[in-house]
XYZ file of C-alpha atoms in Angstrom:
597
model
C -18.021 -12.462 39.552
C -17.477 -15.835 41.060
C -15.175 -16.326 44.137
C -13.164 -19.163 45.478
C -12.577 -20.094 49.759
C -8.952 -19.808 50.390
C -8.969 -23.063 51.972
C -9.596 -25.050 49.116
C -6.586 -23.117 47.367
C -3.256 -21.883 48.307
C -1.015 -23.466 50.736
C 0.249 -19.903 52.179
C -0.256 -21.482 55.730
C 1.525 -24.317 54.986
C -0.397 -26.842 54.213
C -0.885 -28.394 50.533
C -4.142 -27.062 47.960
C -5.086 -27.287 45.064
C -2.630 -24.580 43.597
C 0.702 -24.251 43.719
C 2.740 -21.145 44.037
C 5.087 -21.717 41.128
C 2.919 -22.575 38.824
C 1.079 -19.350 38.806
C 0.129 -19.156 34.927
C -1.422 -22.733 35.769
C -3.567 -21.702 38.354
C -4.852 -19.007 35.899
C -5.760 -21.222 33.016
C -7.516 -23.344 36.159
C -9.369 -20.969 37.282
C -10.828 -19.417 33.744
C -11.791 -22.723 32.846
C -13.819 -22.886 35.995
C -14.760 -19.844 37.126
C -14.871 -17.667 34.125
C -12.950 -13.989 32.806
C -13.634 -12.394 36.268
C -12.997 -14.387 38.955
C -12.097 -12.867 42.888
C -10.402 -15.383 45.303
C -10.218 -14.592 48.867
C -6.845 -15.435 49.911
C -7.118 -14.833 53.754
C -10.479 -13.900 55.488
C -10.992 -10.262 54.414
C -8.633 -10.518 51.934
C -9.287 -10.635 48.272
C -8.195 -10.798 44.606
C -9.270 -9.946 41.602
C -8.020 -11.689 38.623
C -8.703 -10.088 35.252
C -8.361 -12.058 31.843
C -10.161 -10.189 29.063
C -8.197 -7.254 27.443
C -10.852 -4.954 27.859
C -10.707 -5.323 31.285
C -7.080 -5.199 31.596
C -7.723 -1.702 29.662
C -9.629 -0.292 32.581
C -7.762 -1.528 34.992
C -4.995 0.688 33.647
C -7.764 3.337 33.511
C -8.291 3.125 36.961
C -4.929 3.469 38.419
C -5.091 7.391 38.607
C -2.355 9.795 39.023
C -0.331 7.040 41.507
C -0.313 3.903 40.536
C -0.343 1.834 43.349
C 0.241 -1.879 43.964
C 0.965 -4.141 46.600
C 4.222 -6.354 46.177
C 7.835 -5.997 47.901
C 6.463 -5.678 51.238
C 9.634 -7.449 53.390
C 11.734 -5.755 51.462
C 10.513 -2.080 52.064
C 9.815 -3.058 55.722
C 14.073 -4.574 55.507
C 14.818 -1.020 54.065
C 12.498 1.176 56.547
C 14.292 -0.353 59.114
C 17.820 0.844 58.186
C 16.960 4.489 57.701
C 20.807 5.443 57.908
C 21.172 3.756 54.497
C 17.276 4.280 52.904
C 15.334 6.911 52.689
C 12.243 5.108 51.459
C 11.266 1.171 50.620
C 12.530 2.329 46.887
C 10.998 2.420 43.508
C 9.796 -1.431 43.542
C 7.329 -0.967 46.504
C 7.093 2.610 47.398
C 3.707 4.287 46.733
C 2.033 7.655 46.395
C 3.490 11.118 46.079
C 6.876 9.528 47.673
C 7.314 6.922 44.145
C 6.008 9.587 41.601
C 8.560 11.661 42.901
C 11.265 9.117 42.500
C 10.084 8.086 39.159
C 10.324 11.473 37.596
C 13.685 11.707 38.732
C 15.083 8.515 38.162
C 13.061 8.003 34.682
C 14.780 11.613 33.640
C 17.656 9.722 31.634
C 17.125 5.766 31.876
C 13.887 6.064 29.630
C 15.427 8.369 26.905
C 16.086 6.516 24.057
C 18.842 8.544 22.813
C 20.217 8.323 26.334
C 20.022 4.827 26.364
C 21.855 4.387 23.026
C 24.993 6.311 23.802
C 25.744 2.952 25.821
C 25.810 0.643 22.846
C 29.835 0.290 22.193
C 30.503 -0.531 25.570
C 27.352 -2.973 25.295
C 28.566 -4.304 22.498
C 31.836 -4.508 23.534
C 30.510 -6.596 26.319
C 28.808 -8.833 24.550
C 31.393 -9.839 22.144
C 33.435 -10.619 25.398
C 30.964 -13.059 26.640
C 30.494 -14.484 23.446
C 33.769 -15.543 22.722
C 34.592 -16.590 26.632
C 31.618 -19.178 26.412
C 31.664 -20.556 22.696
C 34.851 -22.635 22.463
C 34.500 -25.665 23.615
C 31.523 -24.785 26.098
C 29.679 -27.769 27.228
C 28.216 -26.501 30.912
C 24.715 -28.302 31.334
C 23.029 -24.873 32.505
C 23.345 -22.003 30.543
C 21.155 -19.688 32.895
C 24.456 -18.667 35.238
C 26.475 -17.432 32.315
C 23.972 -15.267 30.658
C 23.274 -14.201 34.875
C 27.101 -12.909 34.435
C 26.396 -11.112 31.096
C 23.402 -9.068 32.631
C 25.042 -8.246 35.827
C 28.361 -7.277 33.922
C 26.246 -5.254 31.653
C 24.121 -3.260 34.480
C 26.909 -2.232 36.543
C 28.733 -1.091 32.816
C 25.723 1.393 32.662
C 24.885 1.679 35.661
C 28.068 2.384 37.784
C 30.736 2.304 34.941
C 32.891 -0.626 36.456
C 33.490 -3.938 35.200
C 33.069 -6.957 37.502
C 35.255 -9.782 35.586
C 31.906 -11.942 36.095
C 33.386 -13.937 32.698
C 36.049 -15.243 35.011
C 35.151 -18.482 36.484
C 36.977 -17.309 39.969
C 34.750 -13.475 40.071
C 33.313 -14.235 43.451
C 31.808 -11.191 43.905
C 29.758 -11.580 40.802
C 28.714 -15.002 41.937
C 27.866 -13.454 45.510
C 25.485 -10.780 44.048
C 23.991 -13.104 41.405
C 22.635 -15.653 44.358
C 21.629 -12.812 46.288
C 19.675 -11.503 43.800
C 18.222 -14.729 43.077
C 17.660 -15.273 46.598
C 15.869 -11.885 46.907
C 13.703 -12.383 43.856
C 12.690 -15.917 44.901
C 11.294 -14.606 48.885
C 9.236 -11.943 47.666
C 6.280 -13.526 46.415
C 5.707 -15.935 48.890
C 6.721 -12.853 51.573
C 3.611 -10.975 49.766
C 1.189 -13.628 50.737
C 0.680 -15.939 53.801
C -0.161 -14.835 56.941
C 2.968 -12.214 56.846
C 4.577 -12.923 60.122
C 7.813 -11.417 59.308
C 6.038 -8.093 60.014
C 6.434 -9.003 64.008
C 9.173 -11.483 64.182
C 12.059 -12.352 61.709
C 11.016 -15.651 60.377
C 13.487 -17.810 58.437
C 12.416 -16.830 55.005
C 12.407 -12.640 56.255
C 16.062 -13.467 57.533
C 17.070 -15.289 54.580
C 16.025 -12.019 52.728
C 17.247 -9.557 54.920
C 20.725 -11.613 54.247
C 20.926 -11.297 50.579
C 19.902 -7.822 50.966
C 22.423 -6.743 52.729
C 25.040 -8.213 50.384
C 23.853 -5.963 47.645
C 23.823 -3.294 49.805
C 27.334 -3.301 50.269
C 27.921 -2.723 47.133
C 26.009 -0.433 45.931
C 27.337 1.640 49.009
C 31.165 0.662 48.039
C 30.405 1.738 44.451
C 28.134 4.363 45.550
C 30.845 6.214 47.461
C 33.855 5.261 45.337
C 31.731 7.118 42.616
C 31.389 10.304 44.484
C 35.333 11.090 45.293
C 35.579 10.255 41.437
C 33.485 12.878 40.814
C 35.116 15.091 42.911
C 38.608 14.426 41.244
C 36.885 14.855 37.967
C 35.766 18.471 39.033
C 39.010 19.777 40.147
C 40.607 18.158 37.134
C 37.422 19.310 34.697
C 37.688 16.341 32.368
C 35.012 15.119 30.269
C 33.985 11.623 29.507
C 30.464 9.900 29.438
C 28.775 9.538 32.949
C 26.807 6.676 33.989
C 23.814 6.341 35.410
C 25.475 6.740 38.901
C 26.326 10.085 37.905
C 23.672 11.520 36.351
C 21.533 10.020 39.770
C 24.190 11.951 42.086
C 24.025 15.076 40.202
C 20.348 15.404 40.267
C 19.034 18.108 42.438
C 15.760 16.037 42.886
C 18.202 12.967 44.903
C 20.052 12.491 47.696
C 23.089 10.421 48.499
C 20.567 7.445 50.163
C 18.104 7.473 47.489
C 20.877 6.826 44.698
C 21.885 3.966 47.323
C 18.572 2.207 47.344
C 18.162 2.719 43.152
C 21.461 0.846 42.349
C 20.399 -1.733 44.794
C 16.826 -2.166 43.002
C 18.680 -1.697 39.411
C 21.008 -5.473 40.436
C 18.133 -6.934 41.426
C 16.183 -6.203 38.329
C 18.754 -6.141 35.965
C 19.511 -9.736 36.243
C 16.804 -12.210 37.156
C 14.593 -10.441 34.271
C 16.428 -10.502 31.485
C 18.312 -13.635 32.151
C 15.475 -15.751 32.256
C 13.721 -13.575 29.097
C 16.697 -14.449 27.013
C 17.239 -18.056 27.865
C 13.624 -18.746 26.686
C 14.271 -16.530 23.678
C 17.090 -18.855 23.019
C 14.871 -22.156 23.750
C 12.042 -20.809 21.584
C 15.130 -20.514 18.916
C 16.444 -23.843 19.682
C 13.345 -25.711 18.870
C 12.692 -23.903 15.560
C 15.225 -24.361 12.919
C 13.530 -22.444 10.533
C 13.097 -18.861 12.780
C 16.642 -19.267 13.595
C 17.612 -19.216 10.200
C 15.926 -16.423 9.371
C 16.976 -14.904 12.430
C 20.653 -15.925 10.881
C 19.848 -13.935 7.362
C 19.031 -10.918 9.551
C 21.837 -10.933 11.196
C 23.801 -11.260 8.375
C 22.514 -8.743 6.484
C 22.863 -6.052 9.161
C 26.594 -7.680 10.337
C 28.395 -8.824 7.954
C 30.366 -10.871 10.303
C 30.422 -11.471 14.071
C 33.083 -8.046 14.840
C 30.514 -5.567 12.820
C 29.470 -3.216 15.831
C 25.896 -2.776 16.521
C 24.623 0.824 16.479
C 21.090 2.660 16.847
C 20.525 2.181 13.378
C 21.482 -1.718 13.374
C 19.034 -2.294 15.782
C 15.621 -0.095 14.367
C 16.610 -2.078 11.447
C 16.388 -5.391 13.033
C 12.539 -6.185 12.705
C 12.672 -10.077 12.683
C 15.149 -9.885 15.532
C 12.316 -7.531 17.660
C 9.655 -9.812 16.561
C 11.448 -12.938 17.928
C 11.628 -11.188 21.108
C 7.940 -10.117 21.160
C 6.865 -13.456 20.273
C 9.087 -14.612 23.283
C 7.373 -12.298 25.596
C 4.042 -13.470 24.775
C 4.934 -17.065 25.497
C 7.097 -16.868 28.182
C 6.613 -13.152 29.758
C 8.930 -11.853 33.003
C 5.366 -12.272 35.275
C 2.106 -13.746 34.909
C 0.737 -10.078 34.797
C 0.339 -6.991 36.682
C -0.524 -5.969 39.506
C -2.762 -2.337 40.885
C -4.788 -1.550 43.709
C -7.532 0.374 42.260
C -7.693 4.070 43.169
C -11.009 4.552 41.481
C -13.888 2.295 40.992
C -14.361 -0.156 37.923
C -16.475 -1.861 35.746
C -14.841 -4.998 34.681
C -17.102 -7.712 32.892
C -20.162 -5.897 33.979
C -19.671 -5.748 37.352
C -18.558 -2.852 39.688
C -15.198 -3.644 41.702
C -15.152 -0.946 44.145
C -11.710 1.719 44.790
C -9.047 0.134 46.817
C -9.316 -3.690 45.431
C -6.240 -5.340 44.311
C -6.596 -6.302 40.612
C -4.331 -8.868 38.748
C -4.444 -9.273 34.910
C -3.172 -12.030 33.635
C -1.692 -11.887 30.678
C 0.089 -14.821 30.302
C -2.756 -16.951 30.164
C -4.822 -14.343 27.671
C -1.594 -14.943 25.175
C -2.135 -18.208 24.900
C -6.099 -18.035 24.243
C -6.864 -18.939 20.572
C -10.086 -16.545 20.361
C -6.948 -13.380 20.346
C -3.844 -15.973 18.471
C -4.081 -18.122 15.847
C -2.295 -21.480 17.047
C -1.621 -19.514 20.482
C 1.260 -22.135 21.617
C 3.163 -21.805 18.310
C 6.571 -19.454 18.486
C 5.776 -17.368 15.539
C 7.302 -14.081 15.549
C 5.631 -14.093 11.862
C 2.465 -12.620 13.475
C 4.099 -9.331 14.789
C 5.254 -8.557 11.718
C 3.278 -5.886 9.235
C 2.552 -7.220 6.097
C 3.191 -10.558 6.859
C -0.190 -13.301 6.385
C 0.267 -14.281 9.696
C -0.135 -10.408 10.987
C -3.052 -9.424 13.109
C -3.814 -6.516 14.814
C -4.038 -7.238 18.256
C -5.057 -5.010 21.461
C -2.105 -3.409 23.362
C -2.957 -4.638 26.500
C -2.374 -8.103 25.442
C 1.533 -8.231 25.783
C 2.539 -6.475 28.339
C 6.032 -7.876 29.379
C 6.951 -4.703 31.842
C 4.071 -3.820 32.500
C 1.691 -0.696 31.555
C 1.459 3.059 31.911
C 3.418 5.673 34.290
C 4.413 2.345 36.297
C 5.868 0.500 33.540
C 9.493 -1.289 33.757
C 12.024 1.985 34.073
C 15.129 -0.194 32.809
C 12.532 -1.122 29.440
C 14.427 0.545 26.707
C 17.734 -0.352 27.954
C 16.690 -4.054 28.877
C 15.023 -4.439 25.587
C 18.303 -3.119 24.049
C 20.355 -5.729 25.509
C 18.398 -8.402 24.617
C 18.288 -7.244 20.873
C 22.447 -6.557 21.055
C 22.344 -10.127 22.218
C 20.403 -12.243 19.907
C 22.052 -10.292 16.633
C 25.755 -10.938 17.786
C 24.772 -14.695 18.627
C 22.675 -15.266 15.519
C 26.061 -14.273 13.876
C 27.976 -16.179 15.863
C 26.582 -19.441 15.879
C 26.620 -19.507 12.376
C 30.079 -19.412 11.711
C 30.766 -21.967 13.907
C 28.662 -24.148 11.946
C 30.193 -23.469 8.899
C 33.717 -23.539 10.070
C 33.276 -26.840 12.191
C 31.913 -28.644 9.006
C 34.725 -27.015 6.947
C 37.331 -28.442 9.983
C 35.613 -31.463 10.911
C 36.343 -31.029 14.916
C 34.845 -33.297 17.057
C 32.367 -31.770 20.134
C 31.991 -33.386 23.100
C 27.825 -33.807 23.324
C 26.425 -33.070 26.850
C 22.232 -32.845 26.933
C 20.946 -30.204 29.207
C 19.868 -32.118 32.429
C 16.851 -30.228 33.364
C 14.335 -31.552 31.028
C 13.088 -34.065 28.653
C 14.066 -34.905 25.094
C 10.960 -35.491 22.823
C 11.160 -37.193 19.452
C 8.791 -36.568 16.655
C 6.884 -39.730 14.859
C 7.977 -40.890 11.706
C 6.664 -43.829 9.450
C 9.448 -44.014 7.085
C 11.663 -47.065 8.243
C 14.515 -48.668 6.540
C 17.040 -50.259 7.364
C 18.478 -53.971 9.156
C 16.681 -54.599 12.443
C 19.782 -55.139 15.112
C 19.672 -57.341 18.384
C 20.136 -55.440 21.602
C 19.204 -56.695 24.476
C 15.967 -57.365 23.879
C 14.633 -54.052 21.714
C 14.411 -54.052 18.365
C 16.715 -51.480 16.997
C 16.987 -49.927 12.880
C 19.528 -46.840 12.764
C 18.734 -43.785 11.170
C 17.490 -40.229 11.426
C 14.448 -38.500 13.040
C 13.579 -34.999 14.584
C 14.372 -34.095 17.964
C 14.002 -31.514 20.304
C 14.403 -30.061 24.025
C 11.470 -29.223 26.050
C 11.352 -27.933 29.703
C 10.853 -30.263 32.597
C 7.482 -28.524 33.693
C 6.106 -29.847 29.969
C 7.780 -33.185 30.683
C 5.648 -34.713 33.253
C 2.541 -36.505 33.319
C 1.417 -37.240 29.975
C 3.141 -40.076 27.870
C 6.137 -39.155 26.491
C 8.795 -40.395 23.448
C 12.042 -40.565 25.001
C 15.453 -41.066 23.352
C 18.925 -41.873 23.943
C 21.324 -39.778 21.927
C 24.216 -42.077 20.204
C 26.308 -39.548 17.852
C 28.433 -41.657 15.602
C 31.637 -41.893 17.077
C 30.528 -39.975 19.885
C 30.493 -36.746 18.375
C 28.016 -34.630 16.536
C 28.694 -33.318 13.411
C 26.781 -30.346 12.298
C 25.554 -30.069 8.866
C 24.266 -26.654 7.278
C 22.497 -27.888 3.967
C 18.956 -27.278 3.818
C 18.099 -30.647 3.038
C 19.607 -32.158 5.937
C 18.729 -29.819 8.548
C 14.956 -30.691 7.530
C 15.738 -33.747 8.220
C 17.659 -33.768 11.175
C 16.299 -30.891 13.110
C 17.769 -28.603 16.048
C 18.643 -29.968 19.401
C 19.599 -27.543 22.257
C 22.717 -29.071 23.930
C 23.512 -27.658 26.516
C 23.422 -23.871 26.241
C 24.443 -24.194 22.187
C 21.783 -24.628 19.485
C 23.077 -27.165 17.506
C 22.046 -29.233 14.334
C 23.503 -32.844 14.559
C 23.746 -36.078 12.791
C 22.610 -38.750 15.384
C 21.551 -42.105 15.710
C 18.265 -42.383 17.536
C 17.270 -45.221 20.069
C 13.367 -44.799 20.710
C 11.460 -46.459 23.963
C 8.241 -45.417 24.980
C 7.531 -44.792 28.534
C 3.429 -43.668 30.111
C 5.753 -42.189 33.029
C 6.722 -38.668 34.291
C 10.458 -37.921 33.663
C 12.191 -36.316 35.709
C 15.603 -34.535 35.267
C 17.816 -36.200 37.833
C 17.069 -39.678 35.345
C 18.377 -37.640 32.539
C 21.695 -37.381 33.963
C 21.764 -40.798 33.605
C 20.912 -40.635 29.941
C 23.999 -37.938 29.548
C 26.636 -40.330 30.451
C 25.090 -43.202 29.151
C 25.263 -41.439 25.850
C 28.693 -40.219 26.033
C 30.486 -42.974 25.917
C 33.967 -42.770 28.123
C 37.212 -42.810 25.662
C 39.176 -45.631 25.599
C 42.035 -43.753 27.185
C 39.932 -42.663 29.959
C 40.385 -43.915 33.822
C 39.009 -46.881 34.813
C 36.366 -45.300 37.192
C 34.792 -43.531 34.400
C 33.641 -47.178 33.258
C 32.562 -47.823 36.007
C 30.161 -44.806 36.684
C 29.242 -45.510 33.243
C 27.715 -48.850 34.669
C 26.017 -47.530 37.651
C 24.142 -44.953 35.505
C 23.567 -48.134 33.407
C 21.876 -49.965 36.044
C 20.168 -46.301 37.793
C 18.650 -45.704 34.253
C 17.154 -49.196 33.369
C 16.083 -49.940 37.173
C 13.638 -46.066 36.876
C 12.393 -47.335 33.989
C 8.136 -47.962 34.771
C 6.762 -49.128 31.981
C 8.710 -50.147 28.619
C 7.127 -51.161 25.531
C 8.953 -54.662 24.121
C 10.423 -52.906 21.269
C 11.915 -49.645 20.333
C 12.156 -47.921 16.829
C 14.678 -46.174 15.399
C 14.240 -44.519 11.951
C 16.280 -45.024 9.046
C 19.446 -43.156 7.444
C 18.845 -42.295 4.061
């Protein structure tokens, strides 16, 4: 088992290395390509790391984790909640271990991991969803997508959850914006809070007060909404009506809880319930994006279990939904919530032939495994194909392999209802976005075209050209069609790249839902919308790294100001002009553009 110095690594004490905090599935493929499937890495003198890779040894780490499961993560914020012990009883259910969590667990896990419990919540979910849906559609053209599906999780944990609505569709909710940065905030401090030297466990440093700030404004919520629920209740009693508690309810109802454990639950249950599932389903939605033909079969799913976009979704819509799971599945193996899991082993074990002794802190890493080719075929290709039975592209695979929440007693307690969201989600959009393709061809409405600004566009290589050659400037131009698509800005540096500017005749896409064509033309996520365009394509090649402040640039370039429009709009048309062509490194003499047919 080979070990690396922490000085050559991490930068925990400030200083740069080799590896870089967020880029944590990186540093994994790094360090199986040079060290092996076992590797341990001291991160501070006398304190190490195992890292696991092999799913046999992610199977006995699981093995190993005895009657507590134990792991080390969420240390500033149980020390932030040990230190108010008028509000908290305990650190919580995210870093609480021992007797203390299993006891917690068993009560919390009572209801939230029934699945018939969990389904009883569908209308409202459903309900929910529809909402969002139809707030964001029309006429949406927001560059980041990420906040409005943060208001759709949030509004849909605190429907379970606490049985309130926040309004987080309305642009002017600001308490759903307040508890959607502090969650991110929260989220964002605790890994590098888990490593480093740890000072905030004698002084408040910046980062521990920057913490203990977003903590507290979820705190004051969950006790507002925490004792609103209780005179409810009360009411309730004397009046003995009947209805369908929430979560909230069952929690202060239990025998097993008290009023400050419920407290510190909700507060773990905001934090959870957004960042997670937020981020799952905008790569879901990516993944979808960049594969026309998944998201029409996605689309014949959907329409076979909804007719149209008001047909509810119930329990039996959903176990019916295979390709819609498989999507998701397929999502979680490329893009999973973590990089793996974390234990602190309460037993010895053997891992790759060696003995790792009781009371070692193990991390598997599954999101580098996922993407090995010796346990997937074409490993960095979105095919939900291979989950399905009785498919060619099925192959049984170990069940330690994808492990999106995790494994075993400690596994995600919010799994069946977070998975059920997600599901609820892609069916009614898959209907959804559809029908608006259909019924803007049929209408022939003009959309305002907006790329997403945090990323690259990459165009694929065709040899077919005809068409005149045009003078511009002084590239070589022929109009036409070509496939395009929308990659993340952490694939869009350093390697060479194809970039394009976007001109949609008349400066407006038109979508087109023939077969042939969307062959053709391809999918291109604008924006948050997955869209299928016919575009005129201006192609320069650039051996640069892109960044996403230069495609602003692109944006308004492309989108060429009406003719009614103010005079200053020209004019910060020209400056982006100027920005774009004076970042420009290296540009070939010519650029391509492939022919219409």
């Amino acid at each position: 088992m080979v070990g690396t110095q922490w000085k050559d690594t991490h930068y925990t004490l400030g200083f740069q290395g080799e590896y870089k905090m967020d880029r944590l599935h990186h540093n994994g493929f790094r360090k199986l390509r040079l060290f092996g499937p076992l590797v341990r890495e001291e991160l501070l003198p006398g304190i190490n790391v195992v890292w696991v890779f092999t799913p046999e040894d992610i199977e006995q780490v699981f093995r190993a984790e005895g009657r507590y499961p134990e792991r080390r993560s969420h240390l500033a914020l149980a020390k932030c909640r040990r230190d108010r012990p008028h509000v908290y009883n305990t650190g919580g259910l995210l870093p609480t271990n021992g007797p203390e969590w299993l006891r917690l667990r068993s009560a919390f896990q009572r209801d939230l991991s029934r699945p018939n419990c969990v389904k009883t919540y569908l209308p409202a979910i459903d309900k929910v969803i529809q909402e969002f849906l139809n707030k964001i559609t029309p006429g949406h053209n927001g560059n980041d997508f990420l906040p409005e599906l943060s208001k759709l999780f949030l509004e849909l944990i605190c429907l379970v959850a606490f049985d309130v609505r926040l309004d987080s569709f309305n642009q002017k909710s600001e308490l759903s914006s307040r508890l959607i940065d502090a969650a991110l905030s929260i989220n964002s401090s605790i890994l590098r809070t888990d490593n480093g030297l740890q000072l905030w466990k004698w002084f408040d440093t910046p980062l521990y007060r920057k913490l203990k700030r977003s903590h507290l404004v979820l705190e004051q919520v969950a006790v507002e909404l925490v004792t609103k629920k209780i005179e409810i209740m009360k009411l309730q009693n004397l009046n003995k009506t009947s209805h369908q508690p929430s979560l909230l309810e069952l929690y202060l109802s239990s025998q097993h809880l008290d009023q400050k454990d419920v407290i510190g639950m909700s507060v773990d249950m905001i934090l959870a319930g957004i960042d997670t599932t937020t981020n799952t389903s905008s790569f879901t939605l990516y993944h979808l994006a960049t594969n026309l033909n998944i998201q029409e079969k996605l689309y014949e799913e959907c329409l076979k279990l909804l007719p149209n976009c008001k047909s509810p979704i119930t329990a039996e819509v959903l176990s019916k939904a295979q390709y819609t799971k498989a999507v998701l599945k397929e999502s979680f193996r490329l893009n999973p919530i973590s990089v793996g899991v974390g234990r602190i082993l309460s037993q010895d074990a053997i891992l790759s032939g060696y003995k790792v002794p009781h009371g070692t802190v193990v991390v598997t890493q599954n999101q580098v495994t996922c993407r090995l080719p010796e346990y997937f075929s074409e490993p960095d290709k979105f095919i939900p194909e291979r989950w399905i039975k009785g498919h060619q592209m099925y192959k049984s695979t170990s069940p330690y392999l994808v492990l999106p929440f995790g494994h075993g007693p400690r596994t995600c307690i919010a799994r069946r209802l977070a998975e059920q969201n997600m599901q609820a989600l892609l069916l009614k959009r898959g209907t959804l976005s559809e029908r608006e393709r259909v019924s803007e061809k049929e209408t022939d409405r003009d959309k305002e075209i907006i790329p997403h600004t945090q990323g690259c566009i990459d165009v694929a290589e065709t040899n077919e050209i005809d068409g005149e050659v045009e003078e511009e400037g002084e590239a070589e131009l022929i109009s036409g069609h070509s496939k395009a698509h929308f990659r993340p800005l952490d694939q869009a540096t350093m390697y060479p790249l194809h970039l394009a500017l976007i001109v949609p005749e008349g400066c407006a896409g038109t979508r087109y839902t023939e077969a042939r064509e969307q062959e053709l033309l391809g999918i291109v996520l604008w924006g948050h919308e997955l869209r299928t365009i016919h575009f005129h394509l201006i192609i320069r090649r650039f051996q640069v790294g892109w960044a996403g402040a230069d495609i602003d640039a692109i944006s308004l370039l492309i989108n060429k100001p009406d003719k009614k429009e103010e005079k200053k709009d020209e004019m910060e048309l020209e400056e982006c002009q100027s920005q774009f062509y004076d970042n420009l490194a290296v540009m070939v003499d010519t650029g391509v553009v492939f022919s219409k047919e």
